[in-house]
Coordinates of N, CA and C in Angstrom, one line a residue:
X33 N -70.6 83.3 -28.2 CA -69.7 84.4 -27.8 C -68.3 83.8 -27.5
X34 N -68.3 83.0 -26.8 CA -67.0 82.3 -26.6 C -66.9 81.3 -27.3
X35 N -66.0 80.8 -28.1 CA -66.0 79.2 -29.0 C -65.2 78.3 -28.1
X36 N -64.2 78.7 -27.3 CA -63.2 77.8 -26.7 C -63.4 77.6 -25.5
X37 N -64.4 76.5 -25.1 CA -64.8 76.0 -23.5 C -63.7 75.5 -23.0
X38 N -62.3 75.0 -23.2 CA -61.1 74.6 -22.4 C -60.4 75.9 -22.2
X39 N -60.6 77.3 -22.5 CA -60.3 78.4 -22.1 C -60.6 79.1 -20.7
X40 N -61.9 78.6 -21.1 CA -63.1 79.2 -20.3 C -62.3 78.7 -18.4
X41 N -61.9 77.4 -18.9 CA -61.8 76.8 -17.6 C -60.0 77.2 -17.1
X42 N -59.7 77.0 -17.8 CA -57.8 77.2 -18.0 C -57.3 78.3 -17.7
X43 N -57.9 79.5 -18.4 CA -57.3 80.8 -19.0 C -57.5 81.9 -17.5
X44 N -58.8 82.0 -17.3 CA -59.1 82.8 -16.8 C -58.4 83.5 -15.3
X45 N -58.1 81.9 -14.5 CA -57.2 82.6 -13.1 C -55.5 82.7 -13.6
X46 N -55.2 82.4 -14.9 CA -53.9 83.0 -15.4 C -53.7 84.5 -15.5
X47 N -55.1 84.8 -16.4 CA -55.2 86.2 -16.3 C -55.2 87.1 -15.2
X48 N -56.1 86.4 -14.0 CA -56.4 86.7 -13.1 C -55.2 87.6 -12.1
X49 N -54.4 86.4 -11.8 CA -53.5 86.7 -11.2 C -52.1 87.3 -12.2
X50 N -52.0 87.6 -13.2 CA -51.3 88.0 -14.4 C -51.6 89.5 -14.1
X51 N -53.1 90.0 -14.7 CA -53.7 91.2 -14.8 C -53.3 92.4 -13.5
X52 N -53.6 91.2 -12.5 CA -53.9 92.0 -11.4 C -52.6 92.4 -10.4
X53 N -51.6 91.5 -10.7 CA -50.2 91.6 -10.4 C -49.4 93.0 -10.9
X54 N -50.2 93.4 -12.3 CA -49.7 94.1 -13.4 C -50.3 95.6 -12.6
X55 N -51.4 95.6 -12.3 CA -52.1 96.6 -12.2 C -51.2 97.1 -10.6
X56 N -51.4 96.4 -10.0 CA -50.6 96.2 -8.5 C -49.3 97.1 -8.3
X57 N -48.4 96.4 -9.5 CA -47.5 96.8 -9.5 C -46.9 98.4 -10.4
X58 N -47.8 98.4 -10.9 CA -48.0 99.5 -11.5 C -48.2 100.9 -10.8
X59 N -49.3 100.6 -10.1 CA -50.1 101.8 -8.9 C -49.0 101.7 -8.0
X60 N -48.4 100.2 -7.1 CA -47.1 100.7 -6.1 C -46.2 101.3 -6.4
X61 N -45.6 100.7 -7.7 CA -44.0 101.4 -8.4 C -44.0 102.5 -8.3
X62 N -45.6 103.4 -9.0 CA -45.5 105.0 -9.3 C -45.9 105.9 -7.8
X63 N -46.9 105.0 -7.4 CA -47.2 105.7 -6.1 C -45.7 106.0 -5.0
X64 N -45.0 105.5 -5.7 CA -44.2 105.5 -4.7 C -43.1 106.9 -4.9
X65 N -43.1 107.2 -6.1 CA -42.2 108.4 -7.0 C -43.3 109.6 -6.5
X66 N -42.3 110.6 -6.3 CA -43.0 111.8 -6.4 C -43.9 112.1 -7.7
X67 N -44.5 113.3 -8.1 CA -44.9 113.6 -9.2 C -44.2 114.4 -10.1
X68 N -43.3 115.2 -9.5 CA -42.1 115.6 -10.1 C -40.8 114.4 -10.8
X69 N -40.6 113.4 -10.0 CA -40.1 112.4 -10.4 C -40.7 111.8 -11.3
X70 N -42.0 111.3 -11.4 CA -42.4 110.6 -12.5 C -42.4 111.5 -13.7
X71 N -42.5 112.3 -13.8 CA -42.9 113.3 -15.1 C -41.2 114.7 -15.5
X72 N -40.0 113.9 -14.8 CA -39.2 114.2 -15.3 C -38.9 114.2 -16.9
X73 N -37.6 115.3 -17.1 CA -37.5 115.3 -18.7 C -36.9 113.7 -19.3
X74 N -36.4 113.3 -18.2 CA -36.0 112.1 -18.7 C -36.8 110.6 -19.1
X75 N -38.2 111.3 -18.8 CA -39.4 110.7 -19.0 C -39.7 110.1 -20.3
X76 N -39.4 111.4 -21.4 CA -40.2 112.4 -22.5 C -40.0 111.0 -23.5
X77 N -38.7 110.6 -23.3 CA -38.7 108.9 -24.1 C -39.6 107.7 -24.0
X78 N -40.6 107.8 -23.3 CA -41.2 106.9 -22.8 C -42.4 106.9 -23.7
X79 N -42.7 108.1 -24.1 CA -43.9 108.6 -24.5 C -44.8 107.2 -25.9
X80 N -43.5 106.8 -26.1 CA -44.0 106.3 -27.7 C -44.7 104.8 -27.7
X81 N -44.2 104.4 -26.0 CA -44.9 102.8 -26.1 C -46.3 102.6 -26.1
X82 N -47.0 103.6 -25.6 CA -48.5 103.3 -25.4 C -49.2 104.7 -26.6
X83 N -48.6 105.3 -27.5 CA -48.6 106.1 -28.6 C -50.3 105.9 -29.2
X84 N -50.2 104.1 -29.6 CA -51.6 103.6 -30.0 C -52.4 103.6 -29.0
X85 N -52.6 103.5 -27.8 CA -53.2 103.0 -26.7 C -53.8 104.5 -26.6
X86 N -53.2 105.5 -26.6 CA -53.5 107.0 -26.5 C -54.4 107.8 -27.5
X87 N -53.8 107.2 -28.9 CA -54.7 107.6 -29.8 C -56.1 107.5 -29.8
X88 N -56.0 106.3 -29.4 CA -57.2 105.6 -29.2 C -58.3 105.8 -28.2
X89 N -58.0 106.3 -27.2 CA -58.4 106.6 -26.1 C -58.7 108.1 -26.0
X90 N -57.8 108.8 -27.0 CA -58.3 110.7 -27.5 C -59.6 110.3 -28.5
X91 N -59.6 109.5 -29.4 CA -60.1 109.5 -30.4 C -61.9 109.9 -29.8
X92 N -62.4 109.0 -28.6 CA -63.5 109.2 -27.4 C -64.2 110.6 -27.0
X93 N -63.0 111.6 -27.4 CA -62.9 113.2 -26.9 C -63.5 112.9 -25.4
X94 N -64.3 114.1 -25.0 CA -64.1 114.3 -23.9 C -65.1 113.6 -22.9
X95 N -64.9 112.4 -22.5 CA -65.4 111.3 -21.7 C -64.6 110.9 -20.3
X96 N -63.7 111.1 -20.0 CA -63.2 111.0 -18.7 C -62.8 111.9 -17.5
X97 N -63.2 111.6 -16.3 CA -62.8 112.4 -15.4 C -62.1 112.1 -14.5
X98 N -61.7 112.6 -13.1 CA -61.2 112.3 -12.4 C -61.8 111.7 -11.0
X99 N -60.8 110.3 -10.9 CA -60.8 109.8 -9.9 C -60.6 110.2 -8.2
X100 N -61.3 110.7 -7.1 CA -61.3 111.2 -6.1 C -59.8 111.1 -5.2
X101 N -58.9 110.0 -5.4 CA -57.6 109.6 -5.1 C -56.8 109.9 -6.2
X102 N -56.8 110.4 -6.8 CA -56.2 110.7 -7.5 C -54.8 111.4 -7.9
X103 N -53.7 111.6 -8.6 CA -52.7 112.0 -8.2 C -52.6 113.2 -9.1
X104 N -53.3 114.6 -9.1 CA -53.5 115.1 -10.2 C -52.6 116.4 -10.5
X105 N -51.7 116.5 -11.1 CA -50.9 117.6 -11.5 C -50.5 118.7 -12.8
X106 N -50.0 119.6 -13.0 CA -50.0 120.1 -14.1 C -49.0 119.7 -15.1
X107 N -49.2 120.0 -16.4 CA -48.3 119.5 -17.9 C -47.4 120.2 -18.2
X108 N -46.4 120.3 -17.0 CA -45.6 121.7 -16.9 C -43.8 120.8 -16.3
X109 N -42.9 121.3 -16.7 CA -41.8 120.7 -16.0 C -41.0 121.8 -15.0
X110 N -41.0 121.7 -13.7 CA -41.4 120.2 -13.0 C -43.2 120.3 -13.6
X111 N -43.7 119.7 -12.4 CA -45.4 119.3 -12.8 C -45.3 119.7 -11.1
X112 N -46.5 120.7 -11.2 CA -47.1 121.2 -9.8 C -48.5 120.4 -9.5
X113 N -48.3 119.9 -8.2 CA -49.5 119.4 -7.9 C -50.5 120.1 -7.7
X114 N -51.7 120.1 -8.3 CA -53.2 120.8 -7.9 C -53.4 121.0 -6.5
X115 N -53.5 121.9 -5.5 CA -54.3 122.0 -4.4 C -55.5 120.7 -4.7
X116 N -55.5 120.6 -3.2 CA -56.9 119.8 -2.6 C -58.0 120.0 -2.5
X117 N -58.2 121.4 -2.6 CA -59.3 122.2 -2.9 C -59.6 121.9 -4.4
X118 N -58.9 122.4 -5.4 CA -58.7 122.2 -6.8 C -59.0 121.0 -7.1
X119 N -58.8 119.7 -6.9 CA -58.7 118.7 -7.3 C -60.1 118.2 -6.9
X120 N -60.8 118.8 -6.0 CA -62.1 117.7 -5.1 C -62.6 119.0 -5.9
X121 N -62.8 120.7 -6.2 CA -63.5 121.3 -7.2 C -63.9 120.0 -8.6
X122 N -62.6 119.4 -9.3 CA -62.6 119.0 -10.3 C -63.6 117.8 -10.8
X123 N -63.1 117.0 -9.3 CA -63.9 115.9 -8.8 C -65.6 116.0 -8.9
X124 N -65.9 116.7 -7.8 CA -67.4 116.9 -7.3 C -67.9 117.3 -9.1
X125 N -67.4 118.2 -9.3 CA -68.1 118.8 -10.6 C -68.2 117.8 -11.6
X126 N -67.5 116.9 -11.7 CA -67.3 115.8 -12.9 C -66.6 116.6 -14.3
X127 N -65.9 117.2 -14.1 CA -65.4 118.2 -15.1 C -64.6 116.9 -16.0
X128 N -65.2 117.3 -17.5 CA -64.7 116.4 -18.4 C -63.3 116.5 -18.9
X129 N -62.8 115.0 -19.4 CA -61.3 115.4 -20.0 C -61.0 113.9 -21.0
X130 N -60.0 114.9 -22.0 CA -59.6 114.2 -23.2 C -58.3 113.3 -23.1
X131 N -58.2 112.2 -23.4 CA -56.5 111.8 -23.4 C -55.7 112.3 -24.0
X132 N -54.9 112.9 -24.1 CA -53.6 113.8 -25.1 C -52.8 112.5 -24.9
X133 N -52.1 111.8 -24.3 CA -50.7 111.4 -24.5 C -50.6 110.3 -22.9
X134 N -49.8 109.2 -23.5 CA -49.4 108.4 -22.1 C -48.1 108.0 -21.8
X135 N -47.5 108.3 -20.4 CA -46.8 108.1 -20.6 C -46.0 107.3 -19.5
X136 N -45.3 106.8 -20.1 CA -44.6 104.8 -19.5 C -42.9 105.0 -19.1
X137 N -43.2 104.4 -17.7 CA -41.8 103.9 -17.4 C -41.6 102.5 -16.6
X138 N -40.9 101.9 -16.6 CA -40.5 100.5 -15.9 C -42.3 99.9 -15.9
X139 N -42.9 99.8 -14.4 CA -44.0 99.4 -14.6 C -44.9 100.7 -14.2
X140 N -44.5 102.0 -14.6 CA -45.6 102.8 -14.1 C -45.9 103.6 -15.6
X141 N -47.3 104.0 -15.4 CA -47.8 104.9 -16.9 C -48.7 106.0 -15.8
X142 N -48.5 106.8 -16.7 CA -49.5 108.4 -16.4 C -49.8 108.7 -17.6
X143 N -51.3 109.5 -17.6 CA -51.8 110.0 -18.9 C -52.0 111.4 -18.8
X144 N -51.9 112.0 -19.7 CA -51.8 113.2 -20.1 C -53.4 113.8 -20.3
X145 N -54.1 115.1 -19.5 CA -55.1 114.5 -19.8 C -55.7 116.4 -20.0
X146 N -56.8 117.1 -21.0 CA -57.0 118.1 -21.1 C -58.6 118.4 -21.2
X147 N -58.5 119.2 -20.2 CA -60.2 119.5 -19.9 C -60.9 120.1 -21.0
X148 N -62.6 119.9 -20.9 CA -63.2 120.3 -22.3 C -62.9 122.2 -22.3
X149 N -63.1 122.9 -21.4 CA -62.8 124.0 -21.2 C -61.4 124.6 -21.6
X150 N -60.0 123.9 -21.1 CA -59.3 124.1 -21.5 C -58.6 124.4 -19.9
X151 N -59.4 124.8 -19.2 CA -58.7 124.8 -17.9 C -57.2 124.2 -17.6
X152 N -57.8 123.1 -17.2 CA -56.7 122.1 -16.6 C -55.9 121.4 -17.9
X153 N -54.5 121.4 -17.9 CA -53.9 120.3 -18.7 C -53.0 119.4 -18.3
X154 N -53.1 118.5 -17.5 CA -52.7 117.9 -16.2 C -52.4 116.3 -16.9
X155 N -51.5 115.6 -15.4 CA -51.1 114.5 -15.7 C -51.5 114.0 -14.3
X156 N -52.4 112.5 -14.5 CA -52.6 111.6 -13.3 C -52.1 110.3 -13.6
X157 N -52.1 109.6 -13.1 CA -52.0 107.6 -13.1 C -52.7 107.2 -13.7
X158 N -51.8 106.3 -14.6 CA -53.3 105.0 -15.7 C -53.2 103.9 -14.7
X159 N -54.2 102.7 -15.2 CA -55.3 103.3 -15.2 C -56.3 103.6 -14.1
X160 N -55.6 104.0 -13.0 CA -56.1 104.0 -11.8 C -57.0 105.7 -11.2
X161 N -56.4 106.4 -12.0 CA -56.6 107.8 -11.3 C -57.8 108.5 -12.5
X162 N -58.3 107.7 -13.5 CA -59.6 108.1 -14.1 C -60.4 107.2 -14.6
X163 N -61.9 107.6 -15.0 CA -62.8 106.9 -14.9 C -63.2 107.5 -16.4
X164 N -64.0 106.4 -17.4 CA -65.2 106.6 -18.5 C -66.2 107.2 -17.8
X165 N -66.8 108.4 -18.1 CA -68.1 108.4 -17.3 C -69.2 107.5 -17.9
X166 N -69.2 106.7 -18.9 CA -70.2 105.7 -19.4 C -70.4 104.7 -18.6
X167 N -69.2 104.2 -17.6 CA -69.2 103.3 -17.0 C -70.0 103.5 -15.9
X168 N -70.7 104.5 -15.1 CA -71.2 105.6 -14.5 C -72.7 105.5 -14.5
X169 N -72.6 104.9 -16.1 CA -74.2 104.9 -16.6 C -74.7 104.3 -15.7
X170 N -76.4 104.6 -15.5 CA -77.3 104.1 -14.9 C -77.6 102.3 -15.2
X171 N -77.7 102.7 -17.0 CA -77.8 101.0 -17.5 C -76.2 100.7 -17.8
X172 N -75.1 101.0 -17.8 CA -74.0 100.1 -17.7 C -73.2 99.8 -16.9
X173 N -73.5 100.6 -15.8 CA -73.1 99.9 -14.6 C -73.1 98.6 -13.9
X174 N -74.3 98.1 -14.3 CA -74.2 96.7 -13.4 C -73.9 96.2 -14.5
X175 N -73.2 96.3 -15.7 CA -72.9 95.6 -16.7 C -71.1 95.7 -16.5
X176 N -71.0 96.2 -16.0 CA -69.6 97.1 -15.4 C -69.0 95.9 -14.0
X177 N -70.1 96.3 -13.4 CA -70.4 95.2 -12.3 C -69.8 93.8 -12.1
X178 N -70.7 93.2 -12.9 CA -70.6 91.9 -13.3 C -69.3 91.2 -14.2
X179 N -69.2 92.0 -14.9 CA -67.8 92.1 -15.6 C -66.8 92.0 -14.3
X180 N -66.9 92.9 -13.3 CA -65.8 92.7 -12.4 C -66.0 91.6 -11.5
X181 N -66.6 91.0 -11.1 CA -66.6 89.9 -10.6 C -66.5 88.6 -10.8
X182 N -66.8 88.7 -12.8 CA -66.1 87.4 -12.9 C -64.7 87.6 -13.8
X183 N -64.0 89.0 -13.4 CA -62.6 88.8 -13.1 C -61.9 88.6 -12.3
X184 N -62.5 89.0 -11.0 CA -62.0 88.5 -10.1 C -62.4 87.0 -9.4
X185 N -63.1 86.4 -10.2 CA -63.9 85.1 -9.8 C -64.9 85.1 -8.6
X186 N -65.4 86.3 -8.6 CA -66.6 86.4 -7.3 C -67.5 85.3 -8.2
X187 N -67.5 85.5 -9.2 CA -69.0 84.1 -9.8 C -67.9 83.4 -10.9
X188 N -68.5 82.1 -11.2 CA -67.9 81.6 -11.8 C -67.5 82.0 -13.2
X189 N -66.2 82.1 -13.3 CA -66.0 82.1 -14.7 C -66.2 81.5 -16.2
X190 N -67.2 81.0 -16.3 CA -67.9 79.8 -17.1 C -68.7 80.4 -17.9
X191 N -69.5 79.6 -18.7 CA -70.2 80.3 -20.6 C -70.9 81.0 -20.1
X192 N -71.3 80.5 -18.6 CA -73.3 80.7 -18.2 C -73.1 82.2 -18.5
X193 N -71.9 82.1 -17.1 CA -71.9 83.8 -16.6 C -71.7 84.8 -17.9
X194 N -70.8 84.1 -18.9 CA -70.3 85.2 -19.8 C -71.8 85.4 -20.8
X195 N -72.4 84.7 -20.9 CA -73.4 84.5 -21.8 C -74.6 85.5 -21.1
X196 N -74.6 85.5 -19.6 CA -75.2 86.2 -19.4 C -75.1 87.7 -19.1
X197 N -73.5 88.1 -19.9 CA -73.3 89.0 -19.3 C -73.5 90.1 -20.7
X198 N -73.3 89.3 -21.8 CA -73.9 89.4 -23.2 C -75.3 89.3 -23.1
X199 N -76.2 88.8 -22.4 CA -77.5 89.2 -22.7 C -77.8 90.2 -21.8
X200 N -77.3 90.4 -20.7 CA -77.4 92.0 -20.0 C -77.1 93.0 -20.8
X201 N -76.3 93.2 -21.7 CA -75.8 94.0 -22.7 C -77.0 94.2 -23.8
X202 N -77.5 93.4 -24.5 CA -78.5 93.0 -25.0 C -79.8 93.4 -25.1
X203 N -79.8 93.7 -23.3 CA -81.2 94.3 -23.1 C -81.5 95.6 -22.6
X204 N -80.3 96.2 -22.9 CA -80.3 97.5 -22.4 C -80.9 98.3 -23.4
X205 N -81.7 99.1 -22.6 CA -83.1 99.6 -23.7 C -82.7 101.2 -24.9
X206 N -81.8 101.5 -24.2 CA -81.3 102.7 -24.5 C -80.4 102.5 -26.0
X207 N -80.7 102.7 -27.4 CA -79.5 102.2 -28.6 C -78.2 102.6 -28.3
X208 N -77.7 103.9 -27.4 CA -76.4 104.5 -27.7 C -75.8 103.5 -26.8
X209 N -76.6 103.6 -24.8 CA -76.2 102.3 -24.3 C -76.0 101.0 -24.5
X210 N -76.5 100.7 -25.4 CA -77.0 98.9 -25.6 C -75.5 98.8 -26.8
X211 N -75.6 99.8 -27.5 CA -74.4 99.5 -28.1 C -73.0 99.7 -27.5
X212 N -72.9 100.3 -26.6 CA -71.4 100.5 -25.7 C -71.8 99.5 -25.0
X213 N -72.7 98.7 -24.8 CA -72.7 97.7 -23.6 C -71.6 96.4 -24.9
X214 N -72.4 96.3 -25.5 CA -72.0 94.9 -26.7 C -70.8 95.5 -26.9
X215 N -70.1 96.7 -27.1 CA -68.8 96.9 -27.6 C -68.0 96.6 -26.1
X216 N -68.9 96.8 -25.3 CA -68.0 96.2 -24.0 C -67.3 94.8 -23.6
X217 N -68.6 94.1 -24.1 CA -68.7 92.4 -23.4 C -67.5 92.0 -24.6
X218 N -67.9 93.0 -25.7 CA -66.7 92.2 -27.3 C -65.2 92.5 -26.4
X219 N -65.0 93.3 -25.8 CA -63.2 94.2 -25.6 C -63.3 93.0 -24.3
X220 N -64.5 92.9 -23.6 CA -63.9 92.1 -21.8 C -63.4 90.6 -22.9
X221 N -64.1 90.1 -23.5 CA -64.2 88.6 -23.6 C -62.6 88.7 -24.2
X222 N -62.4 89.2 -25.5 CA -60.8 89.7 -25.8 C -60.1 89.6 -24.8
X223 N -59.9 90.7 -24.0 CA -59.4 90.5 -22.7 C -59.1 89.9 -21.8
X224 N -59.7 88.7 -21.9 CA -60.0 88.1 -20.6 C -59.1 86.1 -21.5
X225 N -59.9 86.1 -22.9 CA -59.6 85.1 -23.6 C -58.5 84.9 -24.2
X226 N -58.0 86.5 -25.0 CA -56.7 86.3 -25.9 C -55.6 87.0 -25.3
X227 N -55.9 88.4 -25.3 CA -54.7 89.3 -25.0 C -55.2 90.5 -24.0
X228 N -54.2 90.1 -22.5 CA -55.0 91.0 -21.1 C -53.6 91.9 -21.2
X229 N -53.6 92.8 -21.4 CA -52.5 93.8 -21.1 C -53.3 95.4 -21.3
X230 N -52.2 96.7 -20.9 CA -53.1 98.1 -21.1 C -53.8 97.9 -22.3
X231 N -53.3 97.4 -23.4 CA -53.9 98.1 -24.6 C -55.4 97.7 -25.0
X232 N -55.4 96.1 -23.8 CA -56.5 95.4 -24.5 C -57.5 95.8 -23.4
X233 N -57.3 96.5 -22.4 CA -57.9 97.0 -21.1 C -59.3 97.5 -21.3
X234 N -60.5 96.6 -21.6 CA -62.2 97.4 -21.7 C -62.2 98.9 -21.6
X235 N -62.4 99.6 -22.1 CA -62.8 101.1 -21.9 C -63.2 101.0 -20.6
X236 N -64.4 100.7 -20.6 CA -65.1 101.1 -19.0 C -64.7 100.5 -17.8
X237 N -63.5 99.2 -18.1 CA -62.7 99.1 -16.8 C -61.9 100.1 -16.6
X238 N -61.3 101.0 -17.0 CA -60.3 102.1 -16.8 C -61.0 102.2 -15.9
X239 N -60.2 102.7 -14.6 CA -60.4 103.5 -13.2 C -61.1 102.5 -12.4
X240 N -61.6 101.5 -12.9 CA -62.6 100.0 -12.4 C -62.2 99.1 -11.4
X241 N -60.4 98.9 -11.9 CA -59.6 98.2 -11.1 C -58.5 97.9 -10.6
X242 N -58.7 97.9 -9.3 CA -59.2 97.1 -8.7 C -60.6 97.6 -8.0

């Protein structure tokens, strides 16, 4: 699974503190703008950097929901923020939603996001303010798990753990799971080995981290 063991050793607390800096600063910059502010018309330019990252992420249909902190508003200018009621409705229910569009400024991105009903057409924070519900799964969760800890180096970053994180994948009994697990461990090891940025972001880490 991995060919380059001087990666293994080298690479990983670069990412580490690289990834996590990114993510950091991403959640403070925007957290800090209103939601009217972030989703100004002066925004609308921004739309094209993460274009692929979007497609890609609609292409899924309707697999994501909302994060309980979340910053959830309407696809409207200005952008009205959902009631608290509204939002923890959306929450508790697991009401599903599709990526339409992302959108990027300095270090902050928001996704565009449209419920299977049609209800809500709202904008929250990437990738902090939603979740895959596959990640959720019963069997990919601790696959989910484990993955997070040897990015943050709770266990060692070494073949063993990655090797074993590929055979947890492996033996997940379920075909549709077992195959989102191996398309997982393929996008973390990318991630983690070649290229750590949004685009190369595991599906089922979205909303994961920190």
């Amino acid at each position: 699974m991995v060919k380059n063991k001087f990666l293994i050793f080298i690479s990983p607390m670069v990412l580490f503190l690289g990834f996590t800096c990114f993510i950091n600063n991403a959640s403070s910059n925007t957290k800090t703008k209103t939601v009217n502010e972030v989703h100004s018309r002066n925004f609308t330019k921004h739309l094209s950097k993460y274009k692929s990252l979007a497609k890609k992420l609609s292409k899924q249909g309707y697999v994501y929901c909302i994060n309980k902190d979340a910053d959830f508003g309407t696809n409207s200018y200005p952008v009205i923020p959902y009631s608290n009621k509204e939002k923890k409705l959306v929450v508790n229910k697991k009401v599903r939603f599709k990526v339409q569009h992302i959108w990027s400024y300095q270090n902050g991105m928001s996704v565009n996001l449209i419920s299977k009903n049609k209800k809500y057409n709202s904008w929250v924070f990437f990738p902090t303010d939603l979740y895959n519900i596959h990640s959720k799964d019963r069997q990919l969760k601790p696959l989910v798990s484990f993955a997070k800890k040897i990015f943050y180096n709770k266990v060692k970053n070494n073949k063993y753990n990655l090797n074993k994180l590929s055979n947890m994948a492996n033996k997940i009994k379920s075909d549709k799971e077992r195959k989102l697990g191996e398309q997982f461990v393929s996008q973390f090891d990318y991630f983690l080995f070649k290229k750590n940025n949004f685009n190369t972001l595991p599906i089922l880490l979205i909303g994961n981290l920190p």
